[in-house]
Every structure is written in structure tokens, then in C-alpha cells.
Short mmCIF file of C-alpha atoms (C1' of nucleotides) in Angstrom, two decimals:
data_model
loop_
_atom_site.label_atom_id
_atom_site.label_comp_id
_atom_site.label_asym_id
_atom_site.label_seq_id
_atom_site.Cartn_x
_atom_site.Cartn_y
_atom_site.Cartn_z
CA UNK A 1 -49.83 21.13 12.60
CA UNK A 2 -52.23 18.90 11.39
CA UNK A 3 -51.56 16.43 14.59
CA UNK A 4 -50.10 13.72 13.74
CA UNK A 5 -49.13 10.29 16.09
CA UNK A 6 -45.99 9.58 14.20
CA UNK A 7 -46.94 9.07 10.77
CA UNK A 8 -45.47 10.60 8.43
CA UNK A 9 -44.74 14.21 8.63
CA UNK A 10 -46.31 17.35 6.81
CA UNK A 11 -44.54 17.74 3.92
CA UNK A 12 -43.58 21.08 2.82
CA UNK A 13 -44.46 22.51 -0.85
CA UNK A 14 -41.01 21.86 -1.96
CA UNK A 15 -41.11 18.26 -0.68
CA UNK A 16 -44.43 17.75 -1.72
CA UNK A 17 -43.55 18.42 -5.41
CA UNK A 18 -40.26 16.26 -5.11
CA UNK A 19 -42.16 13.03 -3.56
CA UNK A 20 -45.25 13.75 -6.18
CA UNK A 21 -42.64 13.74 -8.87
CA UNK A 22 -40.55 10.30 -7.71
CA UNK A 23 -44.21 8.77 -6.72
CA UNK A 24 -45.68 9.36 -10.38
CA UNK A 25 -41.99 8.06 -12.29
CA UNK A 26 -41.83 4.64 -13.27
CA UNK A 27 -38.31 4.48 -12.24
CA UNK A 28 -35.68 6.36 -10.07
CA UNK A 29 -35.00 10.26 -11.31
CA UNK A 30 -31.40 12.12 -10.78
CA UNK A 31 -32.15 15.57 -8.90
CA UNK A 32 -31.82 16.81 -11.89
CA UNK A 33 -34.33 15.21 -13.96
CA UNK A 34 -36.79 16.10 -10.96
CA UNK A 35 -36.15 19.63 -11.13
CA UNK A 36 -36.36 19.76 -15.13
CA UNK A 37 -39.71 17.94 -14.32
CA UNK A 38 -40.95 20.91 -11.90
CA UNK A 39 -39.20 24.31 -13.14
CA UNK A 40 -42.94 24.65 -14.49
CA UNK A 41 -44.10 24.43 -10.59
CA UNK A 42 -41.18 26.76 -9.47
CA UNK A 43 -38.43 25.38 -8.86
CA UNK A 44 -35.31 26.14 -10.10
CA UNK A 45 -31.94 25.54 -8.68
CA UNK A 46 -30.54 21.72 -7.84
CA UNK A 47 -29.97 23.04 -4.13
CA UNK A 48 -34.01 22.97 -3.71
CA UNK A 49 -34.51 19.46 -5.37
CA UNK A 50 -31.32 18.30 -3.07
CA UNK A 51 -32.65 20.10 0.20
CA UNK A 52 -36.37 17.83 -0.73
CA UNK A 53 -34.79 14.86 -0.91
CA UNK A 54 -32.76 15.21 2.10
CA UNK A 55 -35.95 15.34 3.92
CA UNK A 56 -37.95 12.56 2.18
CA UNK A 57 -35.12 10.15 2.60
CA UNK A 58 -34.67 11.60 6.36
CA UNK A 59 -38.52 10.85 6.38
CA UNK A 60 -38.30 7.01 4.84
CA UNK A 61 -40.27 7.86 1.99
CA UNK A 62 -37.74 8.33 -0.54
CA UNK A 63 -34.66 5.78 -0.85
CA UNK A 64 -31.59 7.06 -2.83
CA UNK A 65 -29.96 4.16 -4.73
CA UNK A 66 -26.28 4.67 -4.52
CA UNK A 67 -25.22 2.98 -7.34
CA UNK A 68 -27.54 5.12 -9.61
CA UNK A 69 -26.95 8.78 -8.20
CA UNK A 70 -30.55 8.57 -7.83
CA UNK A 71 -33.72 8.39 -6.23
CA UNK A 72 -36.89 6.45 -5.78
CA UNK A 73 -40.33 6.64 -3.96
CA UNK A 74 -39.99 3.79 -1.56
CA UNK A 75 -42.44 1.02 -2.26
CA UNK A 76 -42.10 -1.44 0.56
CA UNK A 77 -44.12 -4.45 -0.41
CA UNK A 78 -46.57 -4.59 2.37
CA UNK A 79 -46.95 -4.55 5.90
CA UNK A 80 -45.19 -1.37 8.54
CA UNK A 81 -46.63 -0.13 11.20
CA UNK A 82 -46.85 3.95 11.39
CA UNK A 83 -44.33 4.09 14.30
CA UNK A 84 -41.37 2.19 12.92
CA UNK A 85 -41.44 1.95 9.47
CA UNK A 86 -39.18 -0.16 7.56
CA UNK A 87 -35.09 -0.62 8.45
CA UNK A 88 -32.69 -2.14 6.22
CA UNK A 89 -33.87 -2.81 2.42
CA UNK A 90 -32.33 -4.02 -0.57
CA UNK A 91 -32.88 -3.03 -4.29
CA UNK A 92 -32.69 -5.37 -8.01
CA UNK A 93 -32.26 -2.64 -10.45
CA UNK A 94 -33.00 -3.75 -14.24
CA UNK A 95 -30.15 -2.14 -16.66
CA UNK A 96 -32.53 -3.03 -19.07
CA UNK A 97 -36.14 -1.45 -18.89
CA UNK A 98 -34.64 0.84 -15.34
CA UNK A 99 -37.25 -0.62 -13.26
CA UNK A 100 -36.43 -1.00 -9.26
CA UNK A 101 -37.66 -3.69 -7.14
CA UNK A 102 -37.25 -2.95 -3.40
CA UNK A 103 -37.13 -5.90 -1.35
CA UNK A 104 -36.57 -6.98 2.34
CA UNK A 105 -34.56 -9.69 2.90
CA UNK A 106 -34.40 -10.26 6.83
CA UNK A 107 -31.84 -13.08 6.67
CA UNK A 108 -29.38 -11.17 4.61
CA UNK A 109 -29.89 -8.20 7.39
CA UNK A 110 -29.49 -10.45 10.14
CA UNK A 111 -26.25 -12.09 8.37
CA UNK A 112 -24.90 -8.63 7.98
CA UNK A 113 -25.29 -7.71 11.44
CA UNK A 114 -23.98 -10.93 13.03
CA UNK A 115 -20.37 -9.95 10.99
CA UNK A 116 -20.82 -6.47 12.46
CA UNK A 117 -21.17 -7.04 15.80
CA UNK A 118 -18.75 -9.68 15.47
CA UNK A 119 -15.71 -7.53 14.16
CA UNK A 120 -17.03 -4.38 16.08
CA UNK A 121 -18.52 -2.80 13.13
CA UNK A 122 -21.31 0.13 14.47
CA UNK A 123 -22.99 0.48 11.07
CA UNK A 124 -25.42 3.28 10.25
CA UNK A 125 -26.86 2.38 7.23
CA UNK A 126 -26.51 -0.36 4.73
CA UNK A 127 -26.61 -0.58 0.94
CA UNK A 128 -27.35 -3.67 -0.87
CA UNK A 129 -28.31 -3.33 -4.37
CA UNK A 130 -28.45 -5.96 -7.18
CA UNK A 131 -27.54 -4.90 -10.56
CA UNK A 132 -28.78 -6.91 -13.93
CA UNK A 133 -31.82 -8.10 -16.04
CA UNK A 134 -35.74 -8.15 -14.35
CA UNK A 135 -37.84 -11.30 -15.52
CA UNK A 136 -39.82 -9.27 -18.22
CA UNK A 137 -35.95 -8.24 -19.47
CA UNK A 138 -34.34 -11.11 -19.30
CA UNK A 139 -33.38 -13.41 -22.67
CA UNK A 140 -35.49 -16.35 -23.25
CA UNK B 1 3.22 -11.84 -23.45
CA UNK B 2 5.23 -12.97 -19.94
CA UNK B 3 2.94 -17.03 -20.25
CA UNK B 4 -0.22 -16.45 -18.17
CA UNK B 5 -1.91 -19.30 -17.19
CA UNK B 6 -5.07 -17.53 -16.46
CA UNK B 7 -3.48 -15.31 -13.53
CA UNK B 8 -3.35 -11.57 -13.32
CA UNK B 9 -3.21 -10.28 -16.64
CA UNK B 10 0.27 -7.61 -17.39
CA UNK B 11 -0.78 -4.44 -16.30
CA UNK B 12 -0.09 -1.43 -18.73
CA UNK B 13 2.25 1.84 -17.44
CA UNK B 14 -1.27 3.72 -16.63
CA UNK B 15 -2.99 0.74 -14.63
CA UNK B 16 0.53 -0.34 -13.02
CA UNK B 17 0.70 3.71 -11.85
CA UNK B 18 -2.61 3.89 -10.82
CA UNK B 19 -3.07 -0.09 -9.10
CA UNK B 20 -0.04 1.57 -7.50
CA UNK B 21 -1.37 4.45 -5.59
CA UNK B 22 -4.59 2.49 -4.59
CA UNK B 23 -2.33 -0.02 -3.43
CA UNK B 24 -0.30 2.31 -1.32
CA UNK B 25 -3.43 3.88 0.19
CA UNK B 26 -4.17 3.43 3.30
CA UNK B 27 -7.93 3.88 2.22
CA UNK B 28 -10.09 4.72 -1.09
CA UNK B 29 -9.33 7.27 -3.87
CA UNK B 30 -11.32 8.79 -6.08
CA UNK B 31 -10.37 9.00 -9.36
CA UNK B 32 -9.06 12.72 -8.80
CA UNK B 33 -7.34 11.83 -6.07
CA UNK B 34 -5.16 9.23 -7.73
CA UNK B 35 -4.94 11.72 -10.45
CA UNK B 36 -3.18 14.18 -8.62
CA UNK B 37 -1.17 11.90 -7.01
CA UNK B 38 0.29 10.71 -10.36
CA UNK B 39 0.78 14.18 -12.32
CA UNK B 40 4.72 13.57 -11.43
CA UNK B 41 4.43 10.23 -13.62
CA UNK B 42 3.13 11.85 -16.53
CA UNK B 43 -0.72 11.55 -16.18
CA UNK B 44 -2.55 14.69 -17.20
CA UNK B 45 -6.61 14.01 -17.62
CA UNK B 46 -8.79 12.22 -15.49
CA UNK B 47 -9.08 9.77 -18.62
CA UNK B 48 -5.97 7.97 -17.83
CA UNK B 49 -7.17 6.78 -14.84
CA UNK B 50 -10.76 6.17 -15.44
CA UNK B 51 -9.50 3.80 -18.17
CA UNK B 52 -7.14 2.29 -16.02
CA UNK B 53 -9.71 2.00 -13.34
CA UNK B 54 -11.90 0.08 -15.59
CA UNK B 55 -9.59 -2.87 -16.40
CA UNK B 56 -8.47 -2.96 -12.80
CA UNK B 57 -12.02 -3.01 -11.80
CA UNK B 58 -12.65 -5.63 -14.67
CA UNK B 59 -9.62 -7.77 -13.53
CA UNK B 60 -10.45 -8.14 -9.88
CA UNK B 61 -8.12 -6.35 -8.72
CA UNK B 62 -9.60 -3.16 -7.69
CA UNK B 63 -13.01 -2.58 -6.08
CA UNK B 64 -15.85 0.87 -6.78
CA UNK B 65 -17.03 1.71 -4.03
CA UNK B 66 -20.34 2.80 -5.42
CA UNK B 67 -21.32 4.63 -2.51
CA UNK B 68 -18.42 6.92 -1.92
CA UNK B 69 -17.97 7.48 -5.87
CA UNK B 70 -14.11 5.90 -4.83
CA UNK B 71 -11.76 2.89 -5.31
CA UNK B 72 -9.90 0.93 -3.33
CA UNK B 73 -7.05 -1.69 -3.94
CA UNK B 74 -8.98 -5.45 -3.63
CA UNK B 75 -7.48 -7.15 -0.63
CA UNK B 76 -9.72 -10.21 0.36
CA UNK B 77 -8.72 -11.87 3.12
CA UNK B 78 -7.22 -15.39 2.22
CA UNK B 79 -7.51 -18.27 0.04
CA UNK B 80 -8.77 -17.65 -3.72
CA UNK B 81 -7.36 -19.85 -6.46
CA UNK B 82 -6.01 -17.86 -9.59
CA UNK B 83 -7.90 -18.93 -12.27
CA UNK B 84 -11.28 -18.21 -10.29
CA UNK B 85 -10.26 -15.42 -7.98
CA UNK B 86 -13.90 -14.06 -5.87
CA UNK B 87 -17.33 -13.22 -6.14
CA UNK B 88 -19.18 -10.76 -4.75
CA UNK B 89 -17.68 -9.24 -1.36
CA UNK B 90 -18.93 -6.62 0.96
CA UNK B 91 -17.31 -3.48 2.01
CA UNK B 92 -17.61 -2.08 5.82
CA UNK B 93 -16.94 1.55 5.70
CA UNK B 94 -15.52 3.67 8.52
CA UNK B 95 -17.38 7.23 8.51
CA UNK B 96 -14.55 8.41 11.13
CA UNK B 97 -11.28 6.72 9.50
CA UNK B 98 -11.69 5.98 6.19
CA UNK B 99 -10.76 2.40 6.79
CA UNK B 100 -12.75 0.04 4.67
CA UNK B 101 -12.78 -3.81 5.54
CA UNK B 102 -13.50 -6.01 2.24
CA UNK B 103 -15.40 -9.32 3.49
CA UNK B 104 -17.16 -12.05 1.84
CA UNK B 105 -20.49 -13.35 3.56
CA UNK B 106 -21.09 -16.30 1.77
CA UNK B 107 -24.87 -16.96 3.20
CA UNK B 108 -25.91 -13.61 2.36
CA UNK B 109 -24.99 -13.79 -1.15
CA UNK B 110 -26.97 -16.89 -1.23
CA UNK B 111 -30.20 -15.28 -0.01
CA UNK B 112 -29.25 -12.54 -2.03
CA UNK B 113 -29.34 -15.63 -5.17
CA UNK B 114 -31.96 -17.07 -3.87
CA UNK B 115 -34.50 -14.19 -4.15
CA UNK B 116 -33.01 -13.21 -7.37
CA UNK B 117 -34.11 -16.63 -8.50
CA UNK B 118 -37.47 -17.15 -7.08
CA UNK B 119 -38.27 -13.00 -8.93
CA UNK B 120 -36.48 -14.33 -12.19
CA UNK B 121 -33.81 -11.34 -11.93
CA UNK B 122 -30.68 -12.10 -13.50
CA UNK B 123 -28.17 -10.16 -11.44
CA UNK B 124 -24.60 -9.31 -13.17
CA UNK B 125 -23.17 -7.62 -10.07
CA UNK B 126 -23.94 -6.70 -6.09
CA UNK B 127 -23.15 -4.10 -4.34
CA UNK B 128 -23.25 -4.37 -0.74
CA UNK B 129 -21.82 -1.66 1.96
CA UNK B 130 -22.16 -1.10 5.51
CA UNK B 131 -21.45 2.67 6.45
CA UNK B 132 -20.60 2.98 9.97
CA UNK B 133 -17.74 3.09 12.23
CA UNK B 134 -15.11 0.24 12.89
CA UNK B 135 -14.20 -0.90 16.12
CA UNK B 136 -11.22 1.27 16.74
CA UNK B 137 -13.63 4.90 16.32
CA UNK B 138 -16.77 3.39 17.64
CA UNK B 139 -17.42 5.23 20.98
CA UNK B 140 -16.19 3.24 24.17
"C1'" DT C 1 9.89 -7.44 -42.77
"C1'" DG C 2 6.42 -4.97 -42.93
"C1'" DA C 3 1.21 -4.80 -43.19
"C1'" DT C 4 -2.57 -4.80 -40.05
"C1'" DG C 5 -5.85 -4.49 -36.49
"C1'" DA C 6 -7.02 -4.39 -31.61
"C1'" DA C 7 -5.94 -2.18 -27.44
"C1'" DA C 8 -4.05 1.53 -25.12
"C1'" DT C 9 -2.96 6.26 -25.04
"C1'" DG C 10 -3.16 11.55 -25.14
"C1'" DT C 11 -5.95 15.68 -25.22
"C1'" DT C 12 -9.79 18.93 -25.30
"C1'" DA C 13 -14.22 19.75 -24.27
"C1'" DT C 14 -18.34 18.75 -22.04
"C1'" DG C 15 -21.81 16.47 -19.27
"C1'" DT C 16 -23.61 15.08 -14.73
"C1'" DC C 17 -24.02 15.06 -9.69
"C1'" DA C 18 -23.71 17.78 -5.39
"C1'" DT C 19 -22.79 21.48 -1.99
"C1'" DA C 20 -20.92 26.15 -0.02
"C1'" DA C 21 -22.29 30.51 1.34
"C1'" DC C 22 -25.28 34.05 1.73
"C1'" DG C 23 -29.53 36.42 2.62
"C1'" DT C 24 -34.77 36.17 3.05
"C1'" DT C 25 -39.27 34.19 4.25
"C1'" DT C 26 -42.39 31.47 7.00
"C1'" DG C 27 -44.82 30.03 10.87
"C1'" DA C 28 -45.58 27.85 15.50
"C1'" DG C 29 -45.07 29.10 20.46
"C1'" DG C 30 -44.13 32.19 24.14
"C1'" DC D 1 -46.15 40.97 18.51
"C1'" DC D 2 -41.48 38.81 19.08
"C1'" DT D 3 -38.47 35.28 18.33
"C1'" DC D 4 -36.12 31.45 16.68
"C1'" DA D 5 -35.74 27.37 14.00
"C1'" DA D 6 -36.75 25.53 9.69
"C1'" DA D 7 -37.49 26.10 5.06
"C1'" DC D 8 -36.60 28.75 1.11
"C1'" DG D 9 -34.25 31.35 -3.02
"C1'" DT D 10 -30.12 32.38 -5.60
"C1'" DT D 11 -25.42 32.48 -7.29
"C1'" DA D 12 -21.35 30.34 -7.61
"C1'" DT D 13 -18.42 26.55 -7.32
"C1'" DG D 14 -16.71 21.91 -6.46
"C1'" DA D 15 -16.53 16.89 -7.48
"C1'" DC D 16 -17.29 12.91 -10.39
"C1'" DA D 17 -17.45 11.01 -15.14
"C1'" DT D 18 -17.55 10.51 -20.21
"C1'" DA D 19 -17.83 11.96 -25.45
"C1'" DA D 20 -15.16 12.47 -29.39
"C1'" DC D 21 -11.21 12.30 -32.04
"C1'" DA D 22 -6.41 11.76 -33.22
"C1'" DT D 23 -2.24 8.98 -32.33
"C1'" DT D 24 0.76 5.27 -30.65
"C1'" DT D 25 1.96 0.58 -29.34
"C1'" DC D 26 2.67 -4.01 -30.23
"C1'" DA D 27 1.51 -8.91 -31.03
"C1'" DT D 28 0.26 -11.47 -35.08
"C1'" DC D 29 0.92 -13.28 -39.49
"C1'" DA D 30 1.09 -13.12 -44.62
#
DNA sequence: TGATGAAATGTTATGTCATAACGTTTGAGG
DNA sequence: CCTCAAACGTTATGACATAACATTTCATCA
């Protein structure tokens, strides 16, 4: 144990080489793409790319983007305390170059959690991803 | 052609059969699903449906649920004009029942615009889905 | 009427994403 | 040291989706 407050945890070597993998990609990486990408390092069956990933999104550091089937390092633009890291997020995904822009919109949270708790709704986790074109993609 | 003002388009055999069972569902299908459900009616490869999916999905009249990999009949809850049916909706998903409530928040698609426009993104679609559980499985 | 072209269809094969089930290893705490 | 939970390794299988190619349907129009 290398103490620890509530940061974020030790990973394990599997975990390690899954997060180094998503943190040096310019974009989001299927499993399976990860674990081409490490049979050099020892891994070799989807299960212990899957098993990683479990854990790093468990952990907050990895978000999987649903409308992909794949993952990202999460790159929260700025400010979270240790303790409680980040909640809700959202994602603009470019079809174009694949680029992924995480975002926080607190209004759009808030919104989506005044319909819930007004029809009853106990959600556990939200998705909210934007598909299209980035700025650098985008026509003139 | 039966005159078609700009309403729902004729549906072929295939996407009649498959709006059909989605229709008839008490929740979402996957594309398997609704397969085997129509072997009696002559469909044989998962082709047939994921075609028909497609143009259902294209005309409005079904939704993906991106993060269940299913599909569910579109059933928005009042007033939309034929020639401009809806925009983007969000799905509330019941992890107990299966029950999905379609819902249109018009504010949050606005901040949802409105940070798309400020970043220059150029969004084609949204996907937004709360995973949870609905009032009637939500512990007392 | 009958040529024609776009859309839909049928079929086989294959690609991609994800987990079940089993046994073994590791390592912190008693 | 023992023990137990967590992580790991491996094989097999399940679930979701599309490529490629041949054929049929049917509204349009010369």
C-alpha cells in the first residue's frame, strides 16, 4: 500500500498498461485495439483488457463512450478535488478526425435530474454524447 | 405511391415486419431478438432487419438505443406535426424492467447547442440516456 | 410495352465487441 | 505461515454488426 487519502488507487500491472495505452492514444481505442497494442507487454486475451477497464472506469479514470464501443482516458478540463472527482460528463465526438472532447455541462445535469426526480426516475449513470464535425473538421 | 404529403413514408414487407415487433414490445429488441421473432414470416439473416432498422431509424420512427446495442418503437409523448416530426429526445432506462421512457428536454438540448456552438462542433445527432430504475422498481 | 435504374431483397461469410467458466497466482493482514 | 479476497491466465463461446455479391421489385418514361 503505498497510503493513499483517496486519490486514486494503485493500479495493478494489467491496469497500468491499459490506462498507459488509452492515456498515450489520441482518440478512444476498442479493447481490442488496446490489447493488439500490448500483446508485446503480455497480454493476450480480450478478458484481461476487459477486466482493466472495468477497473479504470470503476476508478473514474477511464470513460467508455457508449456510442463508440470504446474507451477513453478521461480528460476533465480542470479543476476536482482528490475526494470526489468528477460526476456526470458529456462527450462531442468528431466522425471526422475521431477526436473526443469531454465536457461538463452542469445545467444540462441539473435539467436531467429535475425530470428524474420529477417522474421518479433513480438514475445511476447518464450518457450524453454528441455526435458530428469538431471546429478543425468542420467545412468552411 | 399511396400520395404522401411529407408523412410517414410506405413501409416495405421487412420494415412493416420488423416496425411490427418493436411496436408490439413491451420494451427494446436487439436486432437478434426481432430476428427470431420473425423467422415464421420468412426472415432468415440478421441483414433483413439491420436494413430495415436503418430506414426505420432514418424515418423517425424507431429509436437505437446506443447504450444497450437495442431498438425500440419511437413513441414521444404528444404533439409533433408530420412534416417536422422531433428532434433529439432522451431515453430513461429501467435496469430492473426494461421499461424505457422516451422524453424530450427541450432546455437541455439547448445547452447541449449552445456549447456545441461556442466549441464550433457541428453535431449531426445526440445521444442522451439515463440508466437507472423507474418509479415502479425503485426501492420504497 | 418494355427498357432502365434505384431501392430493396436474399444469402453466405466474416468481422467486431464482450463474457462465461475454470483454475492459478499474488499479497496484505491476522 | 495461513488465509481469503482480488487479480490473473486461458479457452471457449455468445452477442452485435457488416462486407460482398447476386437477384428481384417496381415506378418512371422513351
Amino acid at each position: 500500500m503505498t497510503h493513499d487519502t483517496e486519490s486514486t488507487p494503485d493500479l495493478t500491472r494489467n491496469q497500468a498498461l491499459v490506462f498507459g495505452a488509452l492515456s498515450g492514444a489520441e482518440g478512444p481505442l476498442s479493447a481490442y485495439t488496446i490489447l493488439d497494442q500490448l500483446r508485446d507487454d503480455g497480454l493476450r486475451a480480450p478478458l484481461q483488457v476487459y477486466r482493466a477497464l472495468d477497473k479504470l472506469v470503476e476508478f473514474g479514470l477511464v470513460h467508455r463512450l457508449e456510442s463508440l464501443n470504446a474507451f477513453v482516458a478521461c480528460n476533465h478540463p480542470a479543476g476536482d478535488a482528490p475526494g470526489e472527482s468528477h460526476g456526470t460528463v458529456a462527450f462531442a465526438i468528431c466522425e471526422e478526425c475521431g477526436g473526443v472532447t469531454e465536457f461538463a455541462e452542469q445545467d444540462v445535469v441539473k435539467r436531467l435530474q429535475g425530470w428524474a426526480r420529477t417522474e421518479g426516475f433513480h438514475a445511476t449513470s447518464t450518457v450524453i454524447e454528441l455526435r458530428g464535425l469538431c471546429e478543425s473538421c468542420a467545412p468552411a
